[in-house]
Amino acid sequence: MASREPTSDDARVRKAPVISGSRTALDRSRLGLSVALYVTVFLFLTRASLSVAQAQPPGVDTASLSPTDSIAPPDAYPRPVPSVTAADAPNDNGGSVDVTWEKSPDDADGGKVRRYKIMRAEAVGGRPGEWTEVGDATAGATRLTDGNTQDDRDYFYKVVAVNSLIENGAARWRAVAESMVAGPVRSKAQWFDLRRVNALVGVTLLCSLLGYFITRARSGKALFIRKIAGLEAVDEAVGRATEMGRKIYYIPGISDMDNMQTIAGLTILGRVAEVAATHDTWLEVPVCRSMVMVTAKEVVKEAYSKVGRPDAFHEDQVHYLTDDQFGYAAAIDGMVMREKPATMFYMGEFFAESLILSETGNAAGAIQIAGTAAPAQLPFFIAACDYTLIGEELFAASAYLSKEPKLLGSLKGQDMGKALVLVAILAGIILESLGVVDFSTFFSIGE
Amino acid sequence: MSTRTKEILVVAIVAALFLIFYLRKVFGAPPVLFPGTVSILVVSVIGLSLLWILIRTLAGRYVERRVVFLYVGIAVTLPLFMTLSQKVSVAPEVQGVFSSFEKLSAGSKVLVSFDYDPPSAPELQPMAEACLYYCFEHDLKVIIMGLWPQGPMQANLALQKVLNDERISQKNLQYGVDYVNLGFQAGNEFVIQRMGSEFRSMFPADFRGTPYEEIPLVTNIRNFSNIDYSFNIGSGYPGTREWVQIAVDRYGLKLGAGNTAVQTTEMYPYLRAGQLAGIVGGMSGAAEFEFLTKWIGNATKFMLAQSVAHMIVISFVIIGNVAFFVGRRTRERKS
Amino acid sequence: MRRAVPLVITTIVGATFVIRYFIPHYPFNRLNDWFSDWFAIVAACAIVLGALNLMRISIQKVVRGKPAWGYSLVTIVAFLLITIVGLAAGREYRGPDTAFSWLYNNTYSPLSSSMFAILAFFVASASYRAFRARNLEATLLLLAAFFVMLGRVPVGYVLSSFMPDGYRLTDLAVWIMNVPNTAGQRAIMIGIALGIVSTSVRVIVGIERTYLGGD
């Protein structure tokens, strides 16, 4: 083997002698720097893979969006939202997560943000799995509720700010910017809705007042109830029908048994039926709902039995017409114009047919007593009827007519409740005028 | 002439007029329109006849209610043939609804609930058409539903009219992409409540039977949080009140309302409390909304009839009060 | 027993529904849906009772020749016609070209609209008869009605266009709707709500039993 002349490279190699089995100080520092460099790069890449928007190349379309036929101009890309928070939606039955975010700095009138897309990924091994879109919001929005989660799973969320150019209903280009990932978060159900504490306080207070006054009434204490003209006139109205030998019509409204006004109307029907049975006057009750027919029949039958006139009751007194609002009104109008009843009662929930019925009754010459808790119909009844029970007077009628102490006591409790409401309103006016707004927020329910 | 004869004569004249106009329509004759001068003349004649009734009332000869009916009939029919125009003044509550629409960007999702039936259609259909026209004109996506059985059918009628407008037909809107009719669902306010969690649970398919998941427009819509704005057109129960109490209060939905004139009075507390963005009330509200959205609809045409009808009602209220005071004075003199 | 069982059911269900308003957790959050479904099922079944009652009374009137039996005959014919046509069309009975749809669009819809349109005449005659300036309150009501009626139509704007902005009839009408009307509506709504609570408590606790038939 021929030897060669030593070169300058050989000299460079010889200048750094390698001592096997140990390291020099220089090598340690180099190693340290290398390790530091590798760790830094690794962390940087890891953070980038957790969707740091700045590290992501712009224009990555992670949303499930339809393809566009142009690429967005470079200055179209919005800045991402600075922060995203995901938390279990409170006061619900689970299955919901509230996602809130700060607006993108480019979210302003004429800015670069048109919409926000909210993305969700289920946790897989503690890390976000596949991302899917769960909702979108217009520019300016800062929250969205994902109502489609399962309580036994963890989720991650991120918000994508979207800028796009829409022409003829299609997106020409789209520029997006992703936020940081928020999570993991898990939804769960709550056992008490904290937003309704004030309602609980109000209900408890009102029921306590009712209970107190009912108890007080049962003890024999006399209670003053002001006169209600419409109810005072019931006997007179029934008597008029008896004298004229004509019918009484009782219309219990057009709502079904799930409406409190209908129940109040049927309660009054019982009292009116007792008076009609006593006077031996024909009471006709055309109804709009089948279940109301069944209940009204029982009420009238019992009323007749109570006054000792079960033989005077006829099955056909209470009959069904139709569920349709105007069909019902037309049928009653026809019957009223043909039979010309002497007395008409309208007690229950009414809508547009209220004036049709009451004007026809007026044209037929009947004395009319109405009662409804539908505020829009009260003016029509007041204009067309002789007596009108306004709002809560309808619910007070049962107690008023029966004069039973327990029922009268509940009226008193209701009035006390109204007094408390008045005090609260006055207090609210004063405090709001002085700028103390927390008082009124106590009465709001919900977010 | 006896009263019976007068009654028969009036009925015969009205029936003859209706027959003439119906036959004209059947045979394709052009609609009758009074020139401006004739219109003013007709209004003047009506005014003078009311003055004559007032004079008669002062003389103690009162009119009966059937004369009132006759005048109301004239007030709502004759203006349909007149060519008088009126300036529309927009109320703040109608402006509130329109401003909410204006703030929406293209692609925003608007939920329109049709909660009325044919009897309320004269008041509510024009505002529904104006709403749909504005949405389609500005590339807003429309999701239609109804809590009344006839609601979605009314929606289809409105869609048919708006989509045939030449300004909209050029856009070639696609069902399922630009708009969808989810149909009717029974359950009243419980439907709204369940929609707060999941639309699909209440509308598994649309009006045509297409499964919810296969409709591109609503695939990504879970609940109210995915809706940018809602416009409820209602005339009773269930209606705007239920939407406010559930969708607005519990789920924070932005809501505007379109109601009949009678129901509008009940909605003002919600408007004042900020729960409603605005109210389009009755036909006058619909006319104002048409003006803002630049939709040429029936409400604007019918406003003249409403104006004349209001004037006639006011006139008869005055006449009635005159009759009341004259009668009281006569009784006082006699006693 | 006949009355005790319904009362117990009413008390338990009523109390449960009051409590469930405050508890969002399952099953309380679903109670509303379940009960509304059950109510809809019961109401749907109950409609048969109503329909049979209507038919029985109408047929009796026709057979016995009672006064106005002709209207009952129309009722029977219309009921049978719409039922048969609807059933014959099957599930697509609401489709655009079905006979049911034709009947709906050409009979039911115009009839309903006509009944609603009658309101215009009745409003006028009720106003003519009822709006009397008997005393101060009635006069104020009358004036408010005038301003709102004029302010809601373009005629009001024309009549007051010479007034400065904010003082026209339209502005006055808006003020009346926003302030006095809203105040009155709120007061009535509060009273009604309290009345409903009171009646509901009476029904739930069992003090109010008239709706069951007797005390």
PDB file of N, CA, C and O in Angstrom, chain C residues 102-160:
ATOM      1  N   TRP C 102    -108.418  20.852  -2.574  1.00  0.00           N
ATOM      2  CA  TRP C 102    -109.366  21.700  -3.311  1.00  0.00           C
ATOM      3  C   TRP C 102    -110.480  22.161  -2.375  1.00  0.00           C
ATOM      4  O   TRP C 102    -110.831  23.346  -2.363  1.00  0.00           O
ATOM      5  N   LEU C 103    -111.020  21.229  -1.596  1.00  0.00           N
ATOM      6  CA  LEU C 103    -112.083  21.590  -0.654  1.00  0.00           C
ATOM      7  C   LEU C 103    -111.567  22.599   0.367  1.00  0.00           C
ATOM      8  O   LEU C 103    -112.247  23.562   0.722  1.00  0.00           O
ATOM      9  N   TYR C 104    -110.346  22.369   0.845  1.00  0.00           N
ATOM     10  CA  TYR C 104    -109.754  23.274   1.832  1.00  0.00           C
ATOM     11  C   TYR C 104    -109.623  24.673   1.247  1.00  0.00           C
ATOM     12  O   TYR C 104    -110.051  25.654   1.860  1.00  0.00           O
ATOM     13  N   ASN C 105    -109.034  24.783   0.056  1.00  0.00           N
ATOM     14  CA  ASN C 105    -108.756  26.088  -0.535  1.00  0.00           C
ATOM     15  C   ASN C 105    -110.013  26.792  -1.013  1.00  0.00           C
ATOM     16  O   ASN C 105    -110.056  28.021  -1.040  1.00  0.00           O
ATOM     17  N   ASN C 106    -111.023  26.029  -1.434  1.00  0.00           N
ATOM     18  CA  ASN C 106    -112.197  26.661  -2.042  1.00  0.00           C
ATOM     19  C   ASN C 106    -113.444  26.700  -1.166  1.00  0.00           C
ATOM     20  O   ASN C 106    -114.415  27.351  -1.540  1.00  0.00           O
ATOM     21  N   THR C 107    -113.438  26.026  -0.030  1.00  0.00           N
ATOM     22  CA  THR C 107    -114.592  26.124   0.871  1.00  0.00           C
ATOM     23  C   THR C 107    -114.156  26.578   2.266  1.00  0.00           C
ATOM     24  O   THR C 107    -114.556  27.646   2.726  1.00  0.00           O
ATOM     25  N   TYR C 108    -113.315  25.794   2.910  1.00  0.00           N
ATOM     26  CA  TYR C 108    -112.932  26.128   4.286  1.00  0.00           C
ATOM     27  C   TYR C 108    -112.219  27.478   4.364  1.00  0.00           C
ATOM     28  O   TYR C 108    -112.551  28.332   5.199  1.00  0.00           O
ATOM     29  N   SER C 109    -111.247  27.668   3.515  1.00  0.00           N
ATOM     30  CA  SER C 109    -110.444  28.888   3.583  1.00  0.00           C
ATOM     31  C   SER C 109    -111.283  30.144   3.342  1.00  0.00           C
ATOM     32  O   SER C 109    -111.232  31.083   4.150  1.00  0.00           O
ATOM     33  N   PRO C 110    -112.097  30.216   2.287  1.00  0.00           N
ATOM     34  CA  PRO C 110    -112.925  31.416   2.109  1.00  0.00           C
ATOM     35  C   PRO C 110    -113.951  31.599   3.228  1.00  0.00           C
ATOM     36  O   PRO C 110    -114.210  32.734   3.649  1.00  0.00           O
ATOM     37  N   LEU C 111    -114.518  30.494   3.723  1.00  0.00           N
ATOM     38  CA  LEU C 111    -115.510  30.627   4.799  1.00  0.00           C
ATOM     39  C   LEU C 111    -114.862  31.179   6.066  1.00  0.00           C
ATOM     40  O   LEU C 111    -115.405  32.083   6.722  1.00  0.00           O
ATOM     41  N   SER C 112    -113.704  30.649   6.423  1.00  0.00           N
ATOM     42  CA  SER C 112    -112.979  31.143   7.600  1.00  0.00           C
ATOM     43  C   SER C 112    -112.629  32.610   7.446  1.00  0.00           C
ATOM     44  O   SER C 112    -112.801  33.413   8.368  1.00  0.00           O
ATOM     45  N   SER C 113    -112.111  32.940   6.283  1.00  0.00           N
ATOM     46  CA  SER C 113    -111.714  34.329   6.031  1.00  0.00           C
ATOM     47  C   SER C 113    -112.926  35.247   6.105  1.00  0.00           C
ATOM     48  O   SER C 113    -112.839  36.360   6.615  1.00  0.00           O
ATOM     49  N   SER C 114    -114.066  34.787   5.594  1.00  0.00           N
ATOM     50  CA  SER C 114    -115.279  35.615   5.625  1.00  0.00           C
ATOM     51  C   SER C 114    -115.720  35.863   7.053  1.00  0.00           C
ATOM     52  O   SER C 114    -116.105  36.982   7.410  1.00  0.00           O
ATOM     53  N   MET C 115    -115.684  34.811   7.887  1.00  0.00           N
ATOM     54  CA  MET C 115    -116.071  34.992   9.286  1.00  0.00           C
ATOM     55  C   MET C 115    -115.152  36.002   9.966  1.00  0.00           C
ATOM     56  O   MET C 115    -115.585  36.842  10.750  1.00  0.00           O
ATOM     57  N   PHE C 116    -113.867  35.927   9.654  1.00  0.00           N
ATOM     58  CA  PHE C 116    -112.924  36.869  10.246  1.00  0.00           C
ATOM     59  C   PHE C 116    -113.190  38.266   9.716  1.00  0.00           C
ATOM     60  O   PHE C 116    -113.060  39.257  10.438  1.00  0.00           O
ATOM     61  N   ALA C 117    -113.570  38.354   8.436  1.00  0.00           N
ATOM     62  CA  ALA C 117    -113.817  39.659   7.818  1.00  0.00           C
ATOM     63  C   ALA C 117    -115.054  40.332   8.410  1.00  0.00           C
ATOM     64  O   ALA C 117    -115.154  41.558   8.422  1.00  0.00           O
ATOM     65  N   ILE C 118    -116.000  39.516   8.912  1.00  0.00           N
ATOM     66  CA  ILE C 118    -117.205  40.094   9.529  1.00  0.00           C
ATOM     67  C   ILE C 118    -116.822  41.003  10.693  1.00  0.00           C
ATOM     68  O   ILE C 118    -117.547  41.937  11.043  1.00  0.00           O
ATOM     69  N   LEU C 119    -115.646  40.715  11.285  1.00  0.00           N
ATOM     70  CA  LEU C 119    -115.191  41.536  12.407  1.00  0.00           C
ATOM     71  C   LEU C 119    -115.152  43.017  12.057  1.00  0.00           C
ATOM     72  O   LEU C 119    -115.413  43.867  12.899  1.00  0.00           O
ATOM     73  N   ALA C 120    -114.791  43.324  10.812  1.00  0.00           N
ATOM     74  CA  ALA C 120    -114.688  44.736  10.411  1.00  0.00           C
ATOM     75  C   ALA C 120    -116.026  45.438  10.627  1.00  0.00           C
ATOM     76  O   ALA C 120    -116.089  46.554  11.154  1.00  0.00           O
ATOM     77  N   PHE C 121    -117.099  44.777  10.237  1.00  0.00           N
ATOM     78  CA  PHE C 121    -118.432  45.372  10.402  1.00  0.00           C
ATOM     79  C   PHE C 121    -118.802  45.455  11.878  1.00  0.00           C
ATOM     80  O   PHE C 121    -119.363  46.454  12.341  1.00  0.00           O
ATOM     81  N   PHE C 122    -118.478  44.400  12.609  1.00  0.00           N
ATOM     82  CA  PHE C 122    -118.855  44.389  14.020  1.00  0.00           C
ATOM     83  C   PHE C 122    -118.061  45.403  14.819  1.00  0.00           C
ATOM     84  O   PHE C 122    -118.572  45.979  15.782  1.00  0.00           O
ATOM     85  N   VAL C 123    -116.789  45.614  14.451  1.00  0.00           N
ATOM     86  CA  VAL C 123    -116.001  46.636  15.134  1.00  0.00           C
ATOM     87  C   VAL C 123    -116.646  48.000  14.937  1.00  0.00           C
ATOM     88  O   VAL C 123    -116.785  48.787  15.875  1.00  0.00           O
ATOM     89  N   ALA C 124    -117.064  48.273  13.720  1.00  0.00           N
ATOM     90  CA  ALA C 124    -117.688  49.570  13.427  1.00  0.00           C
ATOM     91  C   ALA C 124    -118.985  49.739  14.219  1.00  0.00           C
ATOM     92  O   ALA C 124    -119.221  50.788  14.833  1.00  0.00           O
ATOM     93  N   SER C 125    -119.821  48.697  14.213  1.00  0.00           N
ATOM     94  CA  SER C 125    -121.111  48.859  14.913  1.00  0.00           C
ATOM     95  C   SER C 125    -120.907  48.896  16.423  1.00  0.00           C
ATOM     96  O   SER C 125    -121.605  49.634  17.129  1.00  0.00           O
ATOM     97  N   ALA C 126    -119.925  48.144  16.935  1.00  0.00           N
ATOM     98  CA  ALA C 126    -119.658  48.183  18.377  1.00  0.00           C
ATOM     99  C   ALA C 126    -119.126  49.551  18.762  1.00  0.00           C
ATOM    100  O   ALA C 126    -119.507  50.104  19.804  1.00  0.00           O
ATOM    101  N   SER C 127    -118.247  50.115  17.930  1.00  0.00           N
ATOM    102  CA  SER C 127    -117.711  51.456  18.197  1.00  0.00           C
ATOM    103  C   SER C 127    -118.832  52.486  18.157  1.00  0.00           C
ATOM    104  O   SER C 127    -118.921  53.362  19.032  1.00  0.00           O
ATOM    105  N   TYR C 128    -119.687  52.379  17.159  1.00  0.00           N
ATOM    106  CA  TYR C 128    -120.802  53.317  17.012  1.00  0.00           C
ATOM    107  C   TYR C 128    -121.694  53.291  18.247  1.00  0.00           C
ATOM    108  O   TYR C 128    -122.183  54.320  18.719  1.00  0.00           O
ATOM    109  N   ARG C 129    -121.878  52.084  18.808  1.00  0.00           N
ATOM    110  CA  ARG C 129    -122.793  51.957  19.937  1.00  0.00           C
ATOM    111  C   ARG C 129    -122.119  52.232  21.265  1.00  0.00           C
ATOM    112  O   ARG C 129    -122.702  52.823  22.164  1.00  0.00           O
ATOM    113  N   ALA C 130    -120.865  51.856  21.419  1.00  0.00           N
ATOM    114  CA  ALA C 130    -120.258  51.838  22.747  1.00  0.00           C
ATOM    115  C   ALA C 130    -119.407  53.060  23.075  1.00  0.00           C
ATOM    116  O   ALA C 130    -119.274  53.405  24.240  1.00  0.00           O
ATOM    117  N   PHE C 131    -118.827  53.700  22.061  1.00  0.00           N
ATOM    118  CA  PHE C 131    -117.922  54.811  22.365  1.00  0.00           C
ATOM    119  C   PHE C 131    -118.727  56.082  22.605  1.00  0.00           C
ATOM    120  O   PHE C 131    -118.980  56.858  21.709  1.00  0.00           O
ATOM    121  N   ARG C 132    -119.106  56.262  23.871  1.00  0.00           N
ATOM    122  CA  ARG C 132    -119.870  57.446  24.239  1.00  0.00           C
ATOM    123  C   ARG C 132    -119.072  58.248  25.255  1.00  0.00           C
ATOM    124  O   ARG C 132    -118.522  57.671  26.188  1.00  0.00           O
ATOM    125  N   ALA C 133    -119.066  59.571  25.105  1.00  0.00           N
ATOM    126  CA  ALA C 133    -118.340  60.421  26.046  1.00  0.00           C
ATOM    127  C   ALA C 133    -119.217  60.691  27.270  1.00  0.00           C
ATOM    128  O   ALA C 133    -119.605  61.822  27.532  1.00  0.00           O
ATOM    129  N   ARG C 134    -119.493  59.621  28.018  1.00  0.00           N
ATOM    130  CA  ARG C 134    -120.400  59.757  29.172  1.00  0.00           C
ATOM    131  C   ARG C 134    -119.742  60.495  30.315  1.00  0.00           C
ATOM    132  O   ARG C 134    -120.387  61.204  31.064  1.00  0.00           O
ATOM    133  N   ASN C 135    -118.473  60.243  30.510  1.00  0.00           N
ATOM    134  CA  ASN C 135    -117.754  60.872  31.611  1.00  0.00           C
ATOM    135  C   ASN C 135    -116.315  61.108  31.166  1.00  0.00           C
ATOM    136  O   ASN C 135    -115.976  60.883  30.002  1.00  0.00           O
ATOM    137  N   LEU C 136    -115.478  61.570  32.107  1.00  0.00           N
ATOM    138  CA  LEU C 136    -114.107  61.945  31.741  1.00  0.00           C
ATOM    139  C   LEU C 136    -113.323  60.746  31.204  1.00  0.00           C
ATOM    140  O   LEU C 136    -112.637  60.839  30.173  1.00  0.00           O
ATOM    141  N   GLU C 137    -113.432  59.597  31.917  1.00  0.00           N
ATOM    142  CA  GLU C 137    -112.649  58.425  31.490  1.00  0.00           C
ATOM    143  C   GLU C 137    -113.066  57.964  30.098  1.00  0.00           C
ATOM    144  O   GLU C 137    -112.236  57.626  29.260  1.00  0.00           O
ATOM    145  N   ALA C 138    -114.394  57.951  29.874  1.00  0.00           N
ATOM    146  CA  ALA C 138    -114.889  57.519  28.569  1.00  0.00           C
ATOM    147  C   ALA C 138    -114.428  58.477  27.477  1.00  0.00           C
ATOM    148  O   ALA C 138    -114.099  58.058  26.361  1.00  0.00           O
ATOM    149  N   THR C 139    -114.376  59.770  27.807  1.00  0.00           N
ATOM    150  CA  THR C 139    -113.916  60.761  26.815  1.00  0.00           C
ATOM    151  C   THR C 139    -112.444  60.548  26.492  1.00  0.00           C
ATOM    152  O   THR C 139    -112.031  60.617  25.323  1.00  0.00           O
ATOM    153  N   LEU C 140    -111.645  60.285  27.519  1.00  0.00           N
ATOM    154  CA  LEU C 140    -110.217  60.025  27.281  1.00  0.00           C
ATOM    155  C   LEU C 140    -110.043  58.787  26.403  1.00  0.00           C
ATOM    156  O   LEU C 140    -109.201  58.763  25.496  1.00  0.00           O
ATOM    157  N   LEU C 141    -110.837  57.761  26.706  1.00  0.00           N
ATOM    158  CA  LEU C 141    -110.766  56.535  25.907  1.00  0.00           C
ATOM    159  C   LEU C 141    -111.116  56.834  24.456  1.00  0.00           C
ATOM    160  O   LEU C 141    -110.455  56.360  23.523  1.00  0.00           O
ATOM    161  N   LEU C 142    -112.158  57.655  24.293  1.00  0.00           N
ATOM    162  CA  LEU C 142    -112.605  58.016  22.954  1.00  0.00           C
ATOM    163  C   LEU C 142    -111.507  58.752  22.184  1.00  0.00           C
ATOM    164  O   LEU C 142    -111.196  58.445  21.026  1.00  0.00           O
ATOM    165  N   LEU C 143    -110.885  59.704  22.850  1.00  0.00           N
ATOM    166  CA  LEU C 143    -109.820  60.489  22.196  1.00  0.00           C
ATOM    167  C   LEU C 143    -108.621  59.593  21.846  1.00  0.00           C
ATOM    168  O   LEU C 143    -108.044  59.702  20.766  1.00  0.00           O
ATOM    169  N   ALA C 144    -108.268  58.714  22.788  1.00  0.00           N
ATOM    170  CA  ALA C 144    -107.159  57.790  22.513  1.00  0.00           C
ATOM    171  C   ALA C 144    -107.474  56.930  21.291  1.00  0.00           C
ATOM    172  O   ALA C 144    -106.606  56.705  20.431  1.00  0.00           O
ATOM    173  N   ALA C 145    -108.720  56.459  21.207  1.00  0.00           N
ATOM    174  CA  ALA C 145    -109.121  55.646  20.063  1.00  0.00           C
ATOM    175  C   ALA C 145    -108.989  56.441  18.763  1.00  0.00           C
ATOM    176  O   ALA C 145    -108.488  55.933  17.751  1.00  0.00           O
ATOM    177  N   PHE C 146    -109.419  57.702  18.800  1.00  0.00           N
ATOM    178  CA  PHE C 146    -109.309  58.557  17.611  1.00  0.00           C
ATOM    179  C   PHE C 146    -107.851  58.691  17.185  1.00  0.00           C
ATOM    180  O   PHE C 146    -107.500  58.509  16.011  1.00  0.00           O
ATOM    181  N   PHE C 147    -106.993  59.027  18.153  1.00  0.00           N
ATOM    182  CA  PHE C 147    -105.590  59.277  17.806  1.00  0.00           C
ATOM    183  C   PHE C 147    -104.925  58.013  17.262  1.00  0.00           C
ATOM    184  O   PHE C 147    -104.149  58.078  16.308  1.00  0.00           O
ATOM    185  N   VAL C 148    -105.215  56.878  17.877  1.00  0.00           N
ATOM    186  CA  VAL C 148    -104.580  55.643  17.410  1.00  0.00           C
ATOM    187  C   VAL C 148    -105.108  55.261  16.030  1.00  0.00           C
ATOM    188  O   VAL C 148    -104.333  54.873  15.144  1.00  0.00           O
ATOM    189  N   MET C 149    -106.429  55.396  15.842  1.00  0.00           N
ATOM    190  CA  MET C 149    -106.993  55.040  14.524  1.00  0.00           C
ATOM    191  C   MET C 149    -106.437  55.939  13.430  1.00  0.00           C
ATOM    192  O   MET C 149    -106.131  55.491  12.329  1.00  0.00           O
ATOM    193  N   LEU C 150    -106.299  57.228  13.733  1.00  0.00           N
ATOM    194  CA  LEU C 150    -105.767  58.137  12.722  1.00  0.00           C
ATOM    195  C   LEU C 150    -104.259  57.944  12.558  1.00  0.00           C
ATOM    196  O   LEU C 150    -103.724  57.998  11.454  1.00  0.00           O
ATOM    197  N   GLY C 151    -103.578  57.704  13.655  1.00  0.00           N
ATOM    198  CA  GLY C 151    -102.127  57.603  13.591  1.00  0.00           C
ATOM    199  C   GLY C 151    -101.628  56.349  12.903  1.00  0.00           C
ATOM    200  O   GLY C 151    -100.487  56.289  12.469  1.00  0.00           O
ATOM    201  N   ARG C 152    -102.468  55.330  12.808  1.00  0.00           N
ATOM    202  CA  ARG C 152    -102.031  54.061  12.235  1.00  0.00           C
ATOM    203  C   ARG C 152    -102.249  53.998  10.730  1.00  0.00           C
ATOM    204  O   ARG C 152    -101.953  52.974  10.123  1.00  0.00           O
ATOM    205  N   VAL C 153    -102.816  55.047  10.142  1.00  0.00           N
ATOM    206  CA  VAL C 153    -103.028  55.050   8.695  1.00  0.00           C
ATOM    207  C   VAL C 153    -102.362  56.289   8.091  1.00  0.00           C
ATOM    208  O   VAL C 153    -102.149  57.267   8.807  1.00  0.00           O
ATOM    209  N   PRO C 154    -102.022  56.263   6.813  1.00  0.00           N
ATOM    210  CA  PRO C 154    -101.348  57.409   6.191  1.00  0.00           C
ATOM    211  C   PRO C 154    -102.147  58.708   6.280  1.00  0.00           C
ATOM    212  O   PRO C 154    -101.558  59.791   6.266  1.00  0.00           O
ATOM    213  N   VAL C 155    -103.475  58.596   6.400  1.00  0.00           N
ATOM    214  CA  VAL C 155    -104.293  59.813   6.498  1.00  0.00           C
ATOM    215  C   VAL C 155    -103.857  60.645   7.709  1.00  0.00           C
ATOM    216  O   VAL C 155    -103.803  61.883   7.643  1.00  0.00           O
ATOM    217  N   GLY C 156    -103.544  59.981   8.794  1.00  0.00           N
ATOM    218  CA  GLY C 156    -103.110  60.693   9.993  1.00  0.00           C
ATOM    219  C   GLY C 156    -101.833  61.470   9.751  1.00  0.00           C
ATOM    220  O   GLY C 156    -101.679  62.598  10.237  1.00  0.00           O
ATOM    221  N   TYR C 157    -100.928  60.879   9.006  1.00  0.00           N
ATOM    222  CA  TYR C 157     -99.676  61.565   8.686  1.00  0.00           C
ATOM    223  C   TYR C 157     -99.959  62.790   7.830  1.00  0.00           C
ATOM    224  O   TYR C 157     -99.387  63.865   8.052  1.00  0.00           O
ATOM    225  N   VAL C 158    -100.879  62.634   6.867  1.00  0.00           N
ATOM    226  CA  VAL C 158    -101.212  63.753   5.974  1.00  0.00           C
ATOM    227  C   VAL C 158    -101.862  64.890   6.779  1.00  0.00           C
ATOM    228  O   VAL C 158    -101.521  66.057   6.617  1.00  0.00           O
ATOM    229  N   LEU C 159    -102.780  64.509   7.670  1.00  0.00           N
ATOM    230  CA  LEU C 159    -103.504  65.543   8.431  1.00  0.00           C
ATOM    231  C   LEU C 159    -102.585  66.319   9.364  1.00  0.00           C
ATOM    232  O   LEU C 159    -102.867  67.471   9.691  1.00  0.00           O
ATOM    233  N   SER C 160    -101.508  65.665   9.837  1.00  0.00           N
ATOM    234  CA  SER C 160    -100.635  66.344  10.813  1.00  0.00           C
ATOM    235  C   SER C 160     -99.241  66.589  10.275  1.00  0.00           C
ATOM    236  O   SER C 160     -98.300  66.808  11.039  1.00  0.00           O
TER     237      SER C 160
END
